[in-house]
Amino acid sequence: LNWSGGLMSGAGVTTVSGTASINGASDKDLDRTLNLGGATIWTGSGSIRMLSTAFIDVQSTGVFEVQNDASLSLGNGIAGAVFNNAGIFRKSVGTSVTSVNVTFNNSGAVEVQTGTLSLSGGGVGTGSYSVSANAVLRFSGGTHSLTSSANLNGAGTLEITDGTLNHPGIYSISGSTKITGGSGNWTG
């Protein structure tokens, strides 16, 4: 798959088991389910706008690599779009903010290697979240309900700026933890 702009819509599911490239300065609109089972690289300044019926499912064999500071957002402002990560969601390029403004469920691994990953749509987490030194994982809206199997770790910064983070699991952020709004509930 090479997606550089336009609308992907229609009944059914688009399944990509090999490599996928999401690139360019144009915005991409999604109004269907997109299953990603291989390596996906997202580059360029164009956002991914998910309409209310859209799903992106990164399979357990998939890697979704963010190499930009663009946003993954609600395309029509109506809640319902969901990003499900069962593989690896990695922000590896960009020194500013990549915003994920849809429900983000993680049963795999989230890796913030550089810049800031801001999650503002809420979601459920059973997997791991790791943040490297000089990088930031920000919970910036919605309710993020992590389970006891979820693991927050790394030498970077965890921020809560809005919304709620509920986390009964392992918390081993050796960098800083900043709460400037919202609430963080650690019960583990």
PDB file of C-alpha atoms in Angstrom:
ATOM      1  CA  LEU A   1       0.000   0.000   0.000  1.00  0.00           C
ATOM      2  CA  ASN A   2       1.253   3.470  -0.925  1.00  0.00           C
ATOM      3  CA  TRP A   3      -1.201   6.064   0.449  1.00  0.00           C
ATOM      4  CA  SER A   4      -0.257   9.684  -0.222  1.00  0.00           C
ATOM      5  CA  GLY A   5      -3.676  11.376  -0.049  1.00  0.00           C
ATOM      6  CA  GLY A   6      -7.400  11.125  -0.639  1.00  0.00           C
ATOM      7  CA  LEU A   7     -10.240   9.091   0.821  1.00  0.00           C
ATOM      8  CA  MET A   8     -10.263   5.338   1.476  1.00  0.00           C
ATOM      9  CA  SER A   9     -13.881   4.289   1.975  1.00  0.00           C
ATOM     10  CA  GLY A  10     -16.497   1.687   1.191  1.00  0.00           C
ATOM     11  CA  ALA A  11     -17.851  -1.475   2.725  1.00  0.00           C
ATOM     12  CA  GLY A  12     -15.425  -4.172   3.727  1.00  0.00           C
ATOM     13  CA  VAL A  13     -11.870  -4.274   5.006  1.00  0.00           C
ATOM     14  CA  THR A  14      -8.537  -3.318   3.485  1.00  0.00           C
ATOM     15  CA  THR A  15      -5.897  -5.810   4.642  1.00  0.00           C
ATOM     16  CA  VAL A  16      -2.196  -5.173   4.081  1.00  0.00           C
ATOM     17  CA  SER A  17       0.028  -8.070   5.109  1.00  0.00           C
ATOM     18  CA  GLY A  18       3.214  -6.643   3.579  1.00  0.00           C
ATOM     19  CA  THR A  19       4.720  -3.189   3.769  1.00  0.00           C
ATOM     20  CA  ALA A  20       2.687  -0.004   3.696  1.00  0.00           C
ATOM     21  CA  SER A  21       3.742   3.596   3.169  1.00  0.00           C
ATOM     22  CA  ILE A  22       1.552   6.474   4.357  1.00  0.00           C
ATOM     23  CA  ASN A  23       3.294   9.581   3.105  1.00  0.00           C
ATOM     24  CA  GLY A  24       3.210  13.102   1.758  1.00  0.00           C
ATOM     25  CA  ALA A  25       1.821  16.499   2.707  1.00  0.00           C
ATOM     26  CA  SER A  26      -1.813  15.762   1.800  1.00  0.00           C
ATOM     27  CA  ASP A  27      -4.272  14.614   4.449  1.00  0.00           C
ATOM     28  CA  LYS A  28      -5.600  11.060   4.239  1.00  0.00           C
ATOM     29  CA  ASP A  29      -9.249  10.307   5.106  1.00  0.00           C
ATOM     30  CA  LEU A  30     -10.274   6.823   6.261  1.00  0.00           C
ATOM     31  CA  ASP A  31     -13.881   5.610   6.348  1.00  0.00           C
ATOM     32  CA  ARG A  32     -13.456   1.839   6.590  1.00  0.00           C
ATOM     33  CA  THR A  33     -11.341  -0.753   8.421  1.00  0.00           C
ATOM     34  CA  LEU A  34      -7.643  -0.900   7.634  1.00  0.00           C
ATOM     35  CA  ASN A  35      -5.782  -4.015   8.890  1.00  0.00           C
ATOM     36  CA  LEU A  36      -1.985  -3.728   8.932  1.00  0.00           C
ATOM     37  CA  GLY A  37       0.024  -6.924   9.389  1.00  0.00           C
ATOM     38  CA  GLY A  38       3.471  -5.851   8.218  1.00  0.00           C
ATOM     39  CA  ALA A  39       5.723  -2.812   8.475  1.00  0.00           C
ATOM     40  CA  THR A  40       3.893   0.494   8.025  1.00  0.00           C
ATOM     41  CA  ILE A  41       5.857   3.744   7.803  1.00  0.00           C
ATOM     42  CA  TRP A  42       3.985   7.075   8.199  1.00  0.00           C
ATOM     43  CA  THR A  43       6.030  10.032   6.911  1.00  0.00           C
ATOM     44  CA  GLY A  44       5.329  13.558   5.693  1.00  0.00           C
ATOM     45  CA  SER A  45       3.217  16.319   7.193  1.00  0.00           C
ATOM     46  CA  GLY A  46      -0.200  15.013   6.116  1.00  0.00           C
ATOM     47  CA  SER A  47      -2.590  13.942   8.851  1.00  0.00           C
ATOM     48  CA  ILE A  48      -4.667  10.767   8.946  1.00  0.00           C
ATOM     49  CA  ARG A  49      -8.304  11.712   9.547  1.00  0.00           C
ATOM     50  CA  MET A  50     -10.510   8.836  10.665  1.00  0.00           C
ATOM     51  CA  LEU A  51     -14.244   9.162  10.158  1.00  0.00           C
ATOM     52  CA  SER A  52     -16.592   7.870  12.863  1.00  0.00           C
ATOM     53  CA  THR A  53     -16.848   4.344  11.417  1.00  0.00           C
ATOM     54  CA  ALA A  54     -13.120   3.908  10.764  1.00  0.00           C
ATOM     55  CA  PHE A  55     -10.821   1.390  12.413  1.00  0.00           C
ATOM     56  CA  ILE A  56      -7.076   0.922  12.076  1.00  0.00           C
ATOM     57  CA  ASP A  57      -6.000  -2.461  13.398  1.00  0.00           C
ATOM     58  CA  VAL A  58      -2.277  -3.132  13.735  1.00  0.00           C
ATOM     59  CA  GLN A  59      -2.029  -6.902  13.953  1.00  0.00           C
ATOM     60  CA  SER A  60       0.379  -8.714  16.306  1.00  0.00           C
ATOM     61  CA  THR A  61       2.783  -9.092  13.358  1.00  0.00           C
ATOM     62  CA  GLY A  62       2.572  -5.403  12.467  1.00  0.00           C
ATOM     63  CA  VAL A  63       4.714  -2.365  13.186  1.00  0.00           C
ATOM     64  CA  PHE A  64       3.221   1.130  12.776  1.00  0.00           C
ATOM     65  CA  GLU A  65       6.190   3.506  12.640  1.00  0.00           C
ATOM     66  CA  VAL A  66       5.514   7.228  12.997  1.00  0.00           C
ATOM     67  CA  GLN A  67       8.238   9.301  11.354  1.00  0.00           C
ATOM     68  CA  ASN A  68       6.590  12.735  11.609  1.00  0.00           C
ATOM     69  CA  ASP A  69       4.852  15.216  13.882  1.00  0.00           C
ATOM     70  CA  ALA A  70       1.418  14.961  12.238  1.00  0.00           C
ATOM     71  CA  SER A  71      -1.911  14.023  13.816  1.00  0.00           C
ATOM     72  CA  LEU A  72      -4.203  11.030  13.680  1.00  0.00           C
ATOM     73  CA  SER A  73      -7.597  12.607  14.323  1.00  0.00           C
ATOM     74  CA  LEU A  74     -11.356  12.424  13.992  1.00  0.00           C
ATOM     75  CA  GLY A  75     -12.115  13.441  10.430  1.00  0.00           C
ATOM     76  CA  ASN A  76     -15.691  14.498  11.038  1.00  0.00           C
ATOM     77  CA  GLY A  77     -15.541  15.372  14.729  1.00  0.00           C
ATOM     78  CA  ILE A  78     -17.861  12.490  15.665  1.00  0.00           C
ATOM     79  CA  ALA A  79     -16.456   9.956  18.133  1.00  0.00           C
ATOM     80  CA  GLY A  80     -16.376   6.325  17.103  1.00  0.00           C
ATOM     81  CA  ALA A  81     -13.078   5.927  15.248  1.00  0.00           C
ATOM     82  CA  VAL A  82     -10.687   3.459  16.899  1.00  0.00           C
ATOM     83  CA  PHE A  83      -6.989   2.633  16.564  1.00  0.00           C
ATOM     84  CA  ASN A  84      -6.247  -0.887  17.876  1.00  0.00           C
ATOM     85  CA  ASN A  85      -2.594  -1.785  18.360  1.00  0.00           C
ATOM     86  CA  ALA A  86      -1.709  -5.437  18.924  1.00  0.00           C
ATOM     87  CA  GLY A  87       1.767  -5.058  17.400  1.00  0.00           C
ATOM     88  CA  ILE A  88       4.235  -2.204  17.823  1.00  0.00           C
ATOM     89  CA  PHE A  89       3.299   1.478  17.600  1.00  0.00           C
ATOM     90  CA  ARG A  90       6.566   3.430  17.455  1.00  0.00           C
ATOM     91  CA  LYS A  91       7.304   7.168  17.214  1.00  0.00           C
ATOM     92  CA  SER A  92      10.894   7.215  15.964  1.00  0.00           C
ATOM     93  CA  VAL A  93      11.257  10.532  14.100  1.00  0.00           C
ATOM     94  CA  GLY A  94      10.168  14.089  14.882  1.00  0.00           C
ATOM     95  CA  THR A  95      11.037  16.353  17.777  1.00  0.00           C
ATOM     96  CA  SER A  96       7.576  17.875  18.213  1.00  0.00           C
ATOM     97  CA  VAL A  97       4.120  16.325  18.881  1.00  0.00           C
ATOM     98  CA  THR A  98       2.307  13.480  17.169  1.00  0.00           C
ATOM     99  CA  SER A  99      -1.303  13.655  18.373  1.00  0.00           C
ATOM    100  CA  VAL A 100      -3.639  10.656  18.416  1.00  0.00           C
ATOM    101  CA  ASN A 101      -7.126  12.091  18.923  1.00  0.00           C
ATOM    102  CA  VAL A 102      -9.152   8.880  18.479  1.00  0.00           C
ATOM    103  CA  THR A 103      -9.739   5.978  20.873  1.00  0.00           C
ATOM    104  CA  PHE A 104      -6.384   4.193  21.161  1.00  0.00           C
ATOM    105  CA  ASN A 105      -6.397   0.617  22.476  1.00  0.00           C
ATOM    106  CA  ASN A 106      -3.025  -1.041  23.082  1.00  0.00           C
ATOM    107  CA  SER A 107      -2.500  -4.747  23.647  1.00  0.00           C
ATOM    108  CA  GLY A 108       0.973  -4.665  22.085  1.00  0.00           C
ATOM    109  CA  ALA A 109       3.829  -2.205  22.598  1.00  0.00           C
ATOM    110  CA  VAL A 110       3.934   1.583  22.363  1.00  0.00           C
ATOM    111  CA  GLU A 111       7.458   2.976  21.976  1.00  0.00           C
ATOM    112  CA  VAL A 112       8.119   6.732  22.142  1.00  0.00           C
ATOM    113  CA  GLN A 113      11.725   7.126  21.039  1.00  0.00           C
ATOM    114  CA  THR A 114      11.729  10.852  20.236  1.00  0.00           C
ATOM    115  CA  GLY A 115       9.485  13.888  20.495  1.00  0.00           C
ATOM    116  CA  THR A 116       6.045  13.651  22.095  1.00  0.00           C
ATOM    117  CA  LEU A 117       3.243  11.153  21.572  1.00  0.00           C
ATOM    118  CA  SER A 118      -0.010  12.698  22.812  1.00  0.00           C
ATOM    119  CA  LEU A 119      -3.009  10.390  23.369  1.00  0.00           C
ATOM    120  CA  SER A 120      -6.275  12.314  23.813  1.00  0.00           C
ATOM    121  CA  GLY A 121      -9.044   9.925  22.777  1.00  0.00           C
ATOM    122  CA  GLY A 122      -8.993   7.527  25.721  1.00  0.00           C
ATOM    123  CA  GLY A 123      -8.807   3.769  25.376  1.00  0.00           C
ATOM    124  CA  VAL A 124      -7.856   0.515  27.066  1.00  0.00           C
ATOM    125  CA  GLY A 125      -4.296  -0.680  27.552  1.00  0.00           C
ATOM    126  CA  THR A 126      -3.087  -4.177  28.394  1.00  0.00           C
ATOM    127  CA  GLY A 127       0.341  -3.906  26.754  1.00  0.00           C
ATOM    128  CA  SER A 128       3.517  -1.944  27.362  1.00  0.00           C
ATOM    129  CA  TYR A 129       4.251   1.764  27.004  1.00  0.00           C
ATOM    130  CA  SER A 130       7.907   2.754  26.939  1.00  0.00           C
ATOM    131  CA  VAL A 131       9.325   6.253  26.659  1.00  0.00           C
ATOM    132  CA  SER A 132      12.991   6.897  25.894  1.00  0.00           C
ATOM    133  CA  ALA A 133      15.132   9.600  27.489  1.00  0.00           C
ATOM    134  CA  ASN A 134      14.315  13.060  26.059  1.00  0.00           C
ATOM    135  CA  ALA A 135      10.936  11.805  24.792  1.00  0.00           C
ATOM    136  CA  VAL A 136       7.433  12.367  26.210  1.00  0.00           C
ATOM    137  CA  LEU A 137       4.344  10.170  26.500  1.00  0.00           C
ATOM    138  CA  ARG A 138       1.399  12.496  27.140  1.00  0.00           C
ATOM    139  CA  PHE A 139      -2.127  11.506  28.188  1.00  0.00           C
ATOM    140  CA  SER A 140      -4.070  14.592  27.118  1.00  0.00           C
ATOM    141  CA  GLY A 141      -7.760  13.712  27.166  1.00  0.00           C
ATOM    142  CA  GLY A 142     -10.343  10.988  27.510  1.00  0.00           C
ATOM    143  CA  THR A 143     -10.173   8.110  29.962  1.00  0.00           C
ATOM    144  CA  HIS A 144      -7.219   5.764  29.552  1.00  0.00           C
ATOM    145  CA  SER A 145      -7.923   2.542  31.449  1.00  0.00           C
ATOM    146  CA  LEU A 146      -4.824   0.424  31.725  1.00  0.00           C
ATOM    147  CA  THR A 147      -5.028  -3.052  33.244  1.00  0.00           C
ATOM    148  CA  SER A 148      -2.746  -4.700  35.794  1.00  0.00           C
ATOM    149  CA  SER A 149      -0.802  -6.321  32.942  1.00  0.00           C
ATOM    150  CA  ALA A 150       0.047  -2.925  31.410  1.00  0.00           C
ATOM    151  CA  ASN A 151       3.556  -1.603  31.939  1.00  0.00           C
ATOM    152  CA  LEU A 152       4.627   2.087  31.831  1.00  0.00           C
ATOM    153  CA  ASN A 153       8.417   2.275  31.688  1.00  0.00           C
ATOM    154  CA  GLY A 154      11.457   4.143  30.444  1.00  0.00           C
ATOM    155  CA  ALA A 155      13.854   7.019  31.081  1.00  0.00           C
ATOM    156  CA  GLY A 156      11.656   9.696  29.503  1.00  0.00           C
ATOM    157  CA  THR A 157       8.756  11.827  30.712  1.00  0.00           C
ATOM    158  CA  LEU A 158       5.166  10.839  31.361  1.00  0.00           C
ATOM    159  CA  GLU A 159       2.688  13.743  31.332  1.00  0.00           C
ATOM    160  CA  ILE A 160      -0.991  13.981  32.198  1.00  0.00           C
ATOM    161  CA  THR A 161      -2.423  17.271  30.929  1.00  0.00           C
ATOM    162  CA  ASP A 162      -6.140  16.436  30.702  1.00  0.00           C
ATOM    163  CA  GLY A 163      -8.453  13.461  31.044  1.00  0.00           C
ATOM    164  CA  THR A 164      -7.828  10.478  33.299  1.00  0.00           C
ATOM    165  CA  LEU A 165      -5.149   7.794  33.451  1.00  0.00           C
ATOM    166  CA  ASN A 166      -6.135   4.729  35.511  1.00  0.00           C
ATOM    167  CA  HIS A 167      -3.205   2.373  36.015  1.00  0.00           C
ATOM    168  CA  PRO A 168      -3.057  -0.556  38.457  1.00  0.00           C
ATOM    169  CA  GLY A 169      -0.010  -2.132  36.832  1.00  0.00           C
ATOM    170  CA  ILE A 170       3.755  -1.640  36.742  1.00  0.00           C
ATOM    171  CA  TYR A 171       4.986   1.967  36.754  1.00  0.00           C
ATOM    172  CA  SER A 172       8.714   2.348  36.242  1.00  0.00           C
ATOM    173  CA  ILE A 173       9.287   5.726  34.610  1.00  0.00           C
ATOM    174  CA  SER A 174      12.761   6.783  35.739  1.00  0.00           C
ATOM    175  CA  GLY A 175      12.511  10.184  34.034  1.00  0.00           C
ATOM    176  CA  SER A 176       9.941  12.679  35.248  1.00  0.00           C
ATOM    177  CA  THR A 177       6.201  12.462  35.832  1.00  0.00           C
ATOM    178  CA  LYS A 178       4.236  15.678  35.315  1.00  0.00           C
ATOM    179  CA  ILE A 179       0.543  16.164  36.108  1.00  0.00           C
ATOM    180  CA  THR A 180      -0.641  19.617  35.028  1.00  0.00           C
ATOM    181  CA  GLY A 181      -4.329  18.782  34.550  1.00  0.00           C
ATOM    182  CA  GLY A 182      -6.665  15.821  34.581  1.00  0.00           C
ATOM    183  CA  SER A 183      -5.943  12.996  37.006  1.00  0.00           C
ATOM    184  CA  GLY A 184      -3.631  10.047  37.422  1.00  0.00           C
ATOM    185  CA  ASN A 185      -4.888   7.105  39.465  1.00  0.00           C
ATOM    186  CA  TRP A 186      -2.189   4.566  40.348  1.00  0.00           C
ATOM    187  CA  THR A 187      -3.471   1.596  42.326  1.00  0.00           C
ATOM    188  CA  GLY A 188      -0.707  -0.949  41.753  1.00  0.00           C
TER     189      GLY A 188
END
